Short mmCIF file of C-alpha atoms in Angstrom, two decimals:
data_model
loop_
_atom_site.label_atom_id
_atom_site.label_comp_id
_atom_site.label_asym_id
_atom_site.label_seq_id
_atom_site.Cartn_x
_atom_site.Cartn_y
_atom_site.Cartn_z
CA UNK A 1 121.98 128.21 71.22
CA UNK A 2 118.49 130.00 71.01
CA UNK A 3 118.34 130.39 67.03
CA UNK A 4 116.28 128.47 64.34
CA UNK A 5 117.43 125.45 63.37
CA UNK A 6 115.52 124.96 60.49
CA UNK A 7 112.68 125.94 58.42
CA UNK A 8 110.07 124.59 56.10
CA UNK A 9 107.81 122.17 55.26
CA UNK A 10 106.66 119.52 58.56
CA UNK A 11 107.94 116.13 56.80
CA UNK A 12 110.86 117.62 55.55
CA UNK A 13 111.62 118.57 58.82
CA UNK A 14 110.43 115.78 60.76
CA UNK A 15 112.81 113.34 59.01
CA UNK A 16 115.94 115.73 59.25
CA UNK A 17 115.10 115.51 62.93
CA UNK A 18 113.83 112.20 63.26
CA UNK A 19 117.00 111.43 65.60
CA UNK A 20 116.46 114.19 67.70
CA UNK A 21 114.76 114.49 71.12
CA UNK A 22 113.58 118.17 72.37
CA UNK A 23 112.53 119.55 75.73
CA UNK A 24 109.28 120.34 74.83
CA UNK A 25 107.00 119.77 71.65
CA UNK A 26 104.31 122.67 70.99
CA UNK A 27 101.16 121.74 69.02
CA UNK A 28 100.55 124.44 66.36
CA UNK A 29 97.80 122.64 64.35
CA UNK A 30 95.35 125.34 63.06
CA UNK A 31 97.74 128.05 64.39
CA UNK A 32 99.94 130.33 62.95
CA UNK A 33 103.87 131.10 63.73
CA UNK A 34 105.24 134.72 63.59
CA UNK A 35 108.07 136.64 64.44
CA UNK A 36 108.29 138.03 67.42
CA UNK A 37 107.73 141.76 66.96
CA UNK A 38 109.91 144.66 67.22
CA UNK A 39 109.05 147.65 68.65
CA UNK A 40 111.65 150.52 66.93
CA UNK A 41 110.70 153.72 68.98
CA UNK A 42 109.90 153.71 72.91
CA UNK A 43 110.45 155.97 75.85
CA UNK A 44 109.78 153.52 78.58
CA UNK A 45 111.84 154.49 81.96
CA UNK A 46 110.06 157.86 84.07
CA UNK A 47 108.04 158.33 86.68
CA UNK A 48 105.37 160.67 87.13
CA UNK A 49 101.92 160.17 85.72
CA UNK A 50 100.84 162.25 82.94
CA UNK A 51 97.09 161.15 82.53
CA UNK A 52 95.63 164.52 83.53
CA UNK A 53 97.18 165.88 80.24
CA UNK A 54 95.34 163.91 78.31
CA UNK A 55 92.32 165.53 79.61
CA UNK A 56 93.98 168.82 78.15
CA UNK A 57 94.61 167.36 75.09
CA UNK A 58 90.79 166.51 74.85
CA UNK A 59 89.56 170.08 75.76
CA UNK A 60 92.03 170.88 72.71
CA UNK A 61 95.09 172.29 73.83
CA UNK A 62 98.04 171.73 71.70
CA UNK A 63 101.39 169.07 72.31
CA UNK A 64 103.71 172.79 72.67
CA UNK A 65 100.62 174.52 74.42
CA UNK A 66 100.98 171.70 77.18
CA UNK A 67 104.73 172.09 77.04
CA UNK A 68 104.69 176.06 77.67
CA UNK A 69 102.93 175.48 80.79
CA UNK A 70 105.34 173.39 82.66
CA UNK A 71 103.42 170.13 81.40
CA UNK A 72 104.71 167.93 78.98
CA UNK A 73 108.24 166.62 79.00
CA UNK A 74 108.93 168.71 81.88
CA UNK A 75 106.86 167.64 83.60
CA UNK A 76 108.08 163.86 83.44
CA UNK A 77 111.85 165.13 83.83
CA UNK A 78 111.10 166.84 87.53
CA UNK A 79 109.86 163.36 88.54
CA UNK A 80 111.95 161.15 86.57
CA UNK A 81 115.11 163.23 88.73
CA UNK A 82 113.86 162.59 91.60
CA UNK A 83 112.60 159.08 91.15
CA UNK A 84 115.50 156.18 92.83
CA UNK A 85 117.35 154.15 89.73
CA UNK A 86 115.67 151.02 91.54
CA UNK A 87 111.69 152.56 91.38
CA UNK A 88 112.65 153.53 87.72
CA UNK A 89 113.48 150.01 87.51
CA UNK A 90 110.95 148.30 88.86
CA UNK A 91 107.98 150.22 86.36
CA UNK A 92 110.34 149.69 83.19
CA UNK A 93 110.70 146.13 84.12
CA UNK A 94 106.81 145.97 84.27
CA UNK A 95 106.31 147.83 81.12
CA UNK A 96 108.40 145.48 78.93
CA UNK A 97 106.37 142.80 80.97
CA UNK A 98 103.17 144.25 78.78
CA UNK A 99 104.88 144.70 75.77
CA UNK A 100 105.97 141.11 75.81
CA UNK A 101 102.79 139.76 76.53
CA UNK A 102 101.37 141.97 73.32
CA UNK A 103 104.30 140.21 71.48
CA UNK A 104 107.06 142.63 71.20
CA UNK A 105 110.54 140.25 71.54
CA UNK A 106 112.76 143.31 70.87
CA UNK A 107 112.15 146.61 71.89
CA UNK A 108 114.25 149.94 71.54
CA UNK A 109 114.50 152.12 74.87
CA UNK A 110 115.15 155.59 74.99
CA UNK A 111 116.39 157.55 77.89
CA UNK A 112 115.64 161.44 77.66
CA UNK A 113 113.73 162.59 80.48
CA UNK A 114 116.37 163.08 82.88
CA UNK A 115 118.24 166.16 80.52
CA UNK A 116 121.19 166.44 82.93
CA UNK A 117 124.36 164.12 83.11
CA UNK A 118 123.46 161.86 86.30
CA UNK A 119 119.89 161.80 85.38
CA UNK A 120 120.48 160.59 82.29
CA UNK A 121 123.15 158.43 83.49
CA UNK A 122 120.81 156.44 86.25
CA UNK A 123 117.80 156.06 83.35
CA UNK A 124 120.81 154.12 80.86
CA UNK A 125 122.09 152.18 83.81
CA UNK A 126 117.93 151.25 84.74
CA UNK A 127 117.91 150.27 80.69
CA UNK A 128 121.28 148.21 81.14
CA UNK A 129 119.81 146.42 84.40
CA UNK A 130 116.19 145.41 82.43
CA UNK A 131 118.80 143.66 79.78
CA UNK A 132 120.16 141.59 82.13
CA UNK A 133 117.07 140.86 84.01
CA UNK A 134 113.98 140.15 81.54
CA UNK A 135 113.62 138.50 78.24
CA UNK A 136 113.06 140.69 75.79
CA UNK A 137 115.43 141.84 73.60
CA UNK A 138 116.94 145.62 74.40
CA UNK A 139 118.05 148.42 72.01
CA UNK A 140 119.84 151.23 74.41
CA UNK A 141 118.90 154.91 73.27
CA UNK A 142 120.47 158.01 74.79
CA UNK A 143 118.24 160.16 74.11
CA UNK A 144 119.87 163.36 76.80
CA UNK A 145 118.71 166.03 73.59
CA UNK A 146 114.89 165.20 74.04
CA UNK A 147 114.48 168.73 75.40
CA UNK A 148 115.88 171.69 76.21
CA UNK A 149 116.69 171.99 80.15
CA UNK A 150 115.31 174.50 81.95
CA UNK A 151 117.71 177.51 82.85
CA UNK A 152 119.91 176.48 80.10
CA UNK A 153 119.94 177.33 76.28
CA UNK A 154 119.63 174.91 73.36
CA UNK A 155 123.37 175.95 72.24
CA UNK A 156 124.43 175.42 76.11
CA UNK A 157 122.52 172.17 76.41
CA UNK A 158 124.21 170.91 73.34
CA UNK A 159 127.53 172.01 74.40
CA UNK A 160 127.07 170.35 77.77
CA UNK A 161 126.25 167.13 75.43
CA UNK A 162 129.24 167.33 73.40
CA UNK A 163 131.80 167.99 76.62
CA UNK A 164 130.45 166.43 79.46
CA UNK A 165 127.47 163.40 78.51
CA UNK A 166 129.01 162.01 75.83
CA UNK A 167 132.67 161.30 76.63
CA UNK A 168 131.45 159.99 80.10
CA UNK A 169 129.56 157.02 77.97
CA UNK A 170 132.24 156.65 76.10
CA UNK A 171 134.29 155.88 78.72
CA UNK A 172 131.43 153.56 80.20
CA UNK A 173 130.62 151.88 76.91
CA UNK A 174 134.59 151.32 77.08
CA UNK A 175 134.51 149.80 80.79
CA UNK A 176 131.38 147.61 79.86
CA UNK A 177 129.32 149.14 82.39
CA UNK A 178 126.31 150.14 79.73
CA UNK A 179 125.67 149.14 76.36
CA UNK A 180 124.48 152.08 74.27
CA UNK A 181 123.50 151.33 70.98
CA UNK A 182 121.89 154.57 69.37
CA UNK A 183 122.13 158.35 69.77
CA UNK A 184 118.55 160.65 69.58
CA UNK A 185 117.88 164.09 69.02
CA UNK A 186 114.48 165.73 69.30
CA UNK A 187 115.16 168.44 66.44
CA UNK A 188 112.52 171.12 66.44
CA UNK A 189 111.42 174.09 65.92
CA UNK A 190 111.73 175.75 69.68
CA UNK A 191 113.75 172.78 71.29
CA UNK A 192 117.29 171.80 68.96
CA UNK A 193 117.52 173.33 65.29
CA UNK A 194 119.26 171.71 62.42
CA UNK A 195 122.70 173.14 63.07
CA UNK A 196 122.63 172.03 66.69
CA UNK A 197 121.40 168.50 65.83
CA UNK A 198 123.82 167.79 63.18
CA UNK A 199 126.34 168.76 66.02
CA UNK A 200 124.96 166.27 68.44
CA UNK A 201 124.28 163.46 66.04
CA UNK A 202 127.86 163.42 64.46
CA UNK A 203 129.07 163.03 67.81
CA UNK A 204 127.58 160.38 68.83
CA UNK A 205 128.57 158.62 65.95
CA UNK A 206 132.07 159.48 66.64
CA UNK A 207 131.61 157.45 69.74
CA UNK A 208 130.46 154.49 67.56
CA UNK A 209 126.28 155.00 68.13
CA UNK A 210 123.92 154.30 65.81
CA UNK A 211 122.17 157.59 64.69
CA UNK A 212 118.29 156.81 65.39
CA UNK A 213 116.23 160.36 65.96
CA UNK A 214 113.38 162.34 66.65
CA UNK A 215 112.68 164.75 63.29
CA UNK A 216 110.20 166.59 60.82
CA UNK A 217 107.53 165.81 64.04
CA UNK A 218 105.52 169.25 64.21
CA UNK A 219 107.27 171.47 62.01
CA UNK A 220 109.31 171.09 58.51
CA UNK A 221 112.88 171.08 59.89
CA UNK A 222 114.85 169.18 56.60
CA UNK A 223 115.67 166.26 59.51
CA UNK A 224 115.65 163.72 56.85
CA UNK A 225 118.18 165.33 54.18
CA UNK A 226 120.23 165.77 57.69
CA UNK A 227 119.44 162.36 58.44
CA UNK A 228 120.60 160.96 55.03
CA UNK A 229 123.45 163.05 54.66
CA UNK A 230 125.21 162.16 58.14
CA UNK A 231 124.58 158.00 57.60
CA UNK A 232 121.53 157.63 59.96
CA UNK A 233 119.82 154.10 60.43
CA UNK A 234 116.65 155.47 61.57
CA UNK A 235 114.43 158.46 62.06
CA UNK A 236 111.42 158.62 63.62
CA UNK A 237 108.04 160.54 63.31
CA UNK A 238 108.63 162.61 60.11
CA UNK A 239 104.40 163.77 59.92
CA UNK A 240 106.31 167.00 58.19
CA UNK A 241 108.78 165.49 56.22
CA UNK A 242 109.60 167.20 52.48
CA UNK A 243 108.96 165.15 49.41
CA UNK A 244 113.02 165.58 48.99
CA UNK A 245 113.54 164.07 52.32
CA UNK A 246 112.12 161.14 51.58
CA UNK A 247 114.10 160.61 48.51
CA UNK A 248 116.63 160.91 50.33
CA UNK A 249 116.10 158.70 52.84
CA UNK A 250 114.90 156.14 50.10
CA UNK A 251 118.77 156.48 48.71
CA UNK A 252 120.48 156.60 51.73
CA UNK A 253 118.50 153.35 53.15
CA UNK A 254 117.43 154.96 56.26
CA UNK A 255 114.21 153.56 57.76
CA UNK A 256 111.55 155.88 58.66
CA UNK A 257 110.07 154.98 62.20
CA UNK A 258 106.58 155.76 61.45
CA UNK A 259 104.28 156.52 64.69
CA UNK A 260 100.79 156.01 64.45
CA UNK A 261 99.64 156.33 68.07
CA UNK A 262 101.45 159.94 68.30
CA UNK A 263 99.76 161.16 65.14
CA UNK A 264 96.57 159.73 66.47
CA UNK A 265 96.21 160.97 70.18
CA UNK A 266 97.70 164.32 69.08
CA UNK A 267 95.39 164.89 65.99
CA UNK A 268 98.03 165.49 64.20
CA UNK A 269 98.36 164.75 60.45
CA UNK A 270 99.46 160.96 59.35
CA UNK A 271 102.86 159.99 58.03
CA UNK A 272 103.13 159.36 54.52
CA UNK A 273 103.51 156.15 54.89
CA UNK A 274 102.18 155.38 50.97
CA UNK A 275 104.54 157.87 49.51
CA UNK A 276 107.54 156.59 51.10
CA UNK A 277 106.31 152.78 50.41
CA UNK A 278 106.25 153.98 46.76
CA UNK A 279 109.66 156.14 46.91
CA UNK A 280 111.61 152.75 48.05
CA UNK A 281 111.42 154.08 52.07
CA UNK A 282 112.12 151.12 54.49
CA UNK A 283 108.80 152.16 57.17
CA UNK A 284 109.29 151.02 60.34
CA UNK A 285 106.80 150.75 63.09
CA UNK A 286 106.98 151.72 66.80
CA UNK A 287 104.96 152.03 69.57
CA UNK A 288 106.19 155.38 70.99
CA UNK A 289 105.52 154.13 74.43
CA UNK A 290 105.35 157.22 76.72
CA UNK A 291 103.82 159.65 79.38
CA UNK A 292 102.07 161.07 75.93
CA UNK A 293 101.33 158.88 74.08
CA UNK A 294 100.68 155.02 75.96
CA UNK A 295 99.98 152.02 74.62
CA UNK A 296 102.20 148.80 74.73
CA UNK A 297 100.32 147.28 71.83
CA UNK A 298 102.25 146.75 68.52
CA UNK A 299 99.37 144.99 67.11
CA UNK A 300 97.28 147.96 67.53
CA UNK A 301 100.30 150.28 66.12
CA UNK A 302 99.62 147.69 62.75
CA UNK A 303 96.01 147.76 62.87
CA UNK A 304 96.56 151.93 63.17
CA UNK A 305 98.87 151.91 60.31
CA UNK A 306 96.67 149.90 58.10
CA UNK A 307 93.66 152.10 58.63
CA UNK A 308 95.24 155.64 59.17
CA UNK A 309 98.17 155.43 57.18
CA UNK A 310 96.95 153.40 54.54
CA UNK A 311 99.06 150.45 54.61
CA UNK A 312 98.41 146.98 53.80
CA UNK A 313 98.52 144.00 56.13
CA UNK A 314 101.86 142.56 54.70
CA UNK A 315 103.21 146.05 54.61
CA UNK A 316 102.49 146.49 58.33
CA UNK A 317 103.45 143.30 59.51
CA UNK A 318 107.34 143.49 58.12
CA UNK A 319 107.41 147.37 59.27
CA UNK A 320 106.79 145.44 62.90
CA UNK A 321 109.54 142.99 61.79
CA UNK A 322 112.07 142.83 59.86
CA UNK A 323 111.87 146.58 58.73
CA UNK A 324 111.70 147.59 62.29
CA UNK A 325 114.58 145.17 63.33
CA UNK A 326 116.98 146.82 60.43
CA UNK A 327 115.76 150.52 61.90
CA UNK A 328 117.69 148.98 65.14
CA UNK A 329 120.52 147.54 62.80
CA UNK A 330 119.57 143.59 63.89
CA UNK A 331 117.99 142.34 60.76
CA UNK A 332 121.26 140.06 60.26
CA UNK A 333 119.74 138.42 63.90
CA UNK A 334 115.77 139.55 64.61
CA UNK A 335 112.81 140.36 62.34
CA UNK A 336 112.24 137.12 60.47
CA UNK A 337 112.25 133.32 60.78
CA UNK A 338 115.23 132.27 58.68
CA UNK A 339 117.84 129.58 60.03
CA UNK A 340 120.23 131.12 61.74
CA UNK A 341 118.55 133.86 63.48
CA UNK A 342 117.67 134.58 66.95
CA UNK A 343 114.14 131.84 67.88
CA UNK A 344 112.03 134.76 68.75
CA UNK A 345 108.20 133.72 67.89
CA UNK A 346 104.83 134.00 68.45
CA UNK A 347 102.01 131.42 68.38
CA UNK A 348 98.76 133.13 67.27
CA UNK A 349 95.92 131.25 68.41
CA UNK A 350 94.44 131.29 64.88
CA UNK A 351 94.81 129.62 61.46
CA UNK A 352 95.29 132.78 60.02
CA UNK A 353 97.91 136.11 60.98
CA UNK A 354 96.12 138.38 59.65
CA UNK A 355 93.69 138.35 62.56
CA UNK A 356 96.56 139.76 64.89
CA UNK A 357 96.06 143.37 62.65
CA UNK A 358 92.12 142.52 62.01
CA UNK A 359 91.45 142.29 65.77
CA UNK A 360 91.77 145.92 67.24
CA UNK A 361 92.64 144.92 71.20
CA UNK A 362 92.23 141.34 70.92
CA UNK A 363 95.81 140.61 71.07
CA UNK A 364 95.07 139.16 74.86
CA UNK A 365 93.45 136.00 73.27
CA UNK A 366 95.21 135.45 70.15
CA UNK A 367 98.86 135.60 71.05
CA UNK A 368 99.35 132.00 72.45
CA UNK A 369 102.73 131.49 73.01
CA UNK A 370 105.77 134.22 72.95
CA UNK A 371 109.24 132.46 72.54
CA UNK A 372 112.36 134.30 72.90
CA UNK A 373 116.09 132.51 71.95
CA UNK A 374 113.74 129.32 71.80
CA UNK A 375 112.37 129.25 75.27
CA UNK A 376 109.06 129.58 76.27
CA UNK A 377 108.59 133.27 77.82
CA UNK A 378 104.78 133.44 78.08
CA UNK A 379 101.79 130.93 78.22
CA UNK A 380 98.35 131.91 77.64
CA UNK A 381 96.19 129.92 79.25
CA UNK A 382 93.01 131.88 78.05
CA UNK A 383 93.88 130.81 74.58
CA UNK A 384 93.69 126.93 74.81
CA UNK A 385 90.11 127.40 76.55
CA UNK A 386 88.71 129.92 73.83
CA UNK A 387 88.13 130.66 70.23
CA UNK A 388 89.82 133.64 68.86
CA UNK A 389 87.03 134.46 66.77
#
């Protein structure tokens, strides 16, 4: 049925299956097994390439500077509109193809750069297709408050929200045509306040999503008292985030999606990922996957944590596991290998994990084997002819 059977030590388990016969034995000598890893925050379905920004970036101009100018998220939503549901398709079901292969087994998808109903709409339908038609595991995001659209207010765009997006999932989370699992909200200064957020978030969780959102990213904004107060699972970013936020999150048990590669490429300051360790925070990792920030990698998200945000290994491999599985509310299933749960693994091609972190890019020849509900998903040759040291 695709979850662990057992687990423990090899002669106690080969003689409580010394009856059994199996499909397919896998030699781990000198290897080690791992959970597969979950990826809390991505933004994987647009179109429209964004690498010239990055050159921006480099001369120094600033994530709101490139925003202002018609770059940015914008930029993304003009093509993402205009893209066809199937070509949206096509690259996500290629970019979880990477992220697989780098060992994520569940990964949370965000729409958000389509900003009006349809558009929105044909991004969680290209989400809902990728479910049915790859391996990895899918968290649904609707993310329709990740900016403000142009010609419209923030207190219109949230209105439209509240009237027109959100009853129409409703009613196609009731038909079974998508599967939504979380609501999103990027609440900032200059795209939705505090007041406007709150509106959003609560209903969304009238609808029965998950709250899971964007907050305390470039300016102070109190996202995680709002965060705590209203029952969230998740936020994400939270550089700015106020020493009572974070007790607050700590009380309320909301994970804190911490984003290394966002703080990184946009120079901005770190997460406090120690202080919230030390507060009783549940960090999360994610990738952040998108036109802004891009990298598939969640072993270089750890190996970023661990050196920028001062985490240990251990710390860094359970906020890419179990931690990050609870941000998506599937610790009872993912995030750990404990009978019962769903058989997503990886095979590192070493006798020790810790080289997964330790080796910045080397993911390509140390992850050996990804298994998802038990089955073999991807084979890396390279690894049975090499070393990983």
């Amino acid at each position: 049925d695709g979850c662990i059977k057992a687990v423990g030590q090899a002669d106690v388990i080969r003689n409580e299956f010394s009856e059994a016969t199996f499909e397919r034995i896998i030699d781990c000598s000198g290897k080690c097994v791992l959970p597969g890893l979950v990826d809390a925050h991505t933004h994987p379905v647009w179109a429209g390439d964004r690498v010239h920004e990055f050159a921006m970036k480099l001369a120094g101009a600033s994530y709101m500077e490139i925003h202002q100018a018609g770059g940015g998220i914008h930029f993304t939503v003009e093509h993402t509109r205009q893209a066809p549901e199937d070509e949206l398709l096509a690259t996500l079901q290629q970019r979880l193809g990477r992220m697989l292969r780098a060992g994520s087994t569940l990964v949370e998808c965000k729409s958000g750069y389509g900003l009006d109903l349809d558009s929105e709409l044909k991004m969680l339908r290209a989400i809902e297709r990728a479910r049915k038609s790859t391996d990895i595991g899918i968290s649904s995001t609707y993310c329709g408050a990740h900016a403000v659209p142009r010609g419209k207010t923030a207190a219109e765009a949230t209105d439209d929200i509240i009237n027109n997006h959100l009853p129409k999932l409703k009613e196609l989370q009731l038909s079974g045509e998508l599967h939504v699992n979380n609501i999103d909200v990027f609440c900032e200064k200059g795209v939705f306040d505090l007041e406007s957020t709150r509106r959003i978030l609560q209903a969304g969780k009238d609808i029965g999503l998950q709250i899971n959102f964007h907050g305390d990213e470039l300016h102070p904004m109190k996202s995680a008292e709002l965060g705590a107060e209203l029952g969230a699972r998740a936020i994400s970013h939270l550089e700015e985030v106020s020493d009572e936020g974070i007790v607050a999150m700590a009380r309320a048990k909301c994970a804190a999606v911490l984003l290394p590669t966002t703080a990184y490429m946009l120079r901005l300051k770190q997460p406090q990922a120690r202080k919230m360790l030390e507060e009783g925070v549940i960090v999360a990792l994610g990738s952040d996957f998108n036109p802004n920030a891009y990298c598939f990698s969640m072993p270089m998200v750890m190996h970023l944590a661990c050196v920028n945000m001062k985490m240990s290994m251990n710390e860094a491999l359970a906020a890419a596991t179990i931690n990050a599985a609870y941000a998506l509310g599937k610790s009872d299933t993912h995030g750990s290998l404990e009978v019962g749960k769903q058989g997503d693994l990886l095979i590192i091609n070493s006798s020790r994990w810790e080289h997964l972190i330790y080796q910045f890019g080397g993911h390509e020849a140390l992850i050996n084997y990804v298994i998802v509900k038990g089955k073999v998903v991807y084979e890396n040759e390279r690894c049975e002819a090499m070393s990983s040291y």
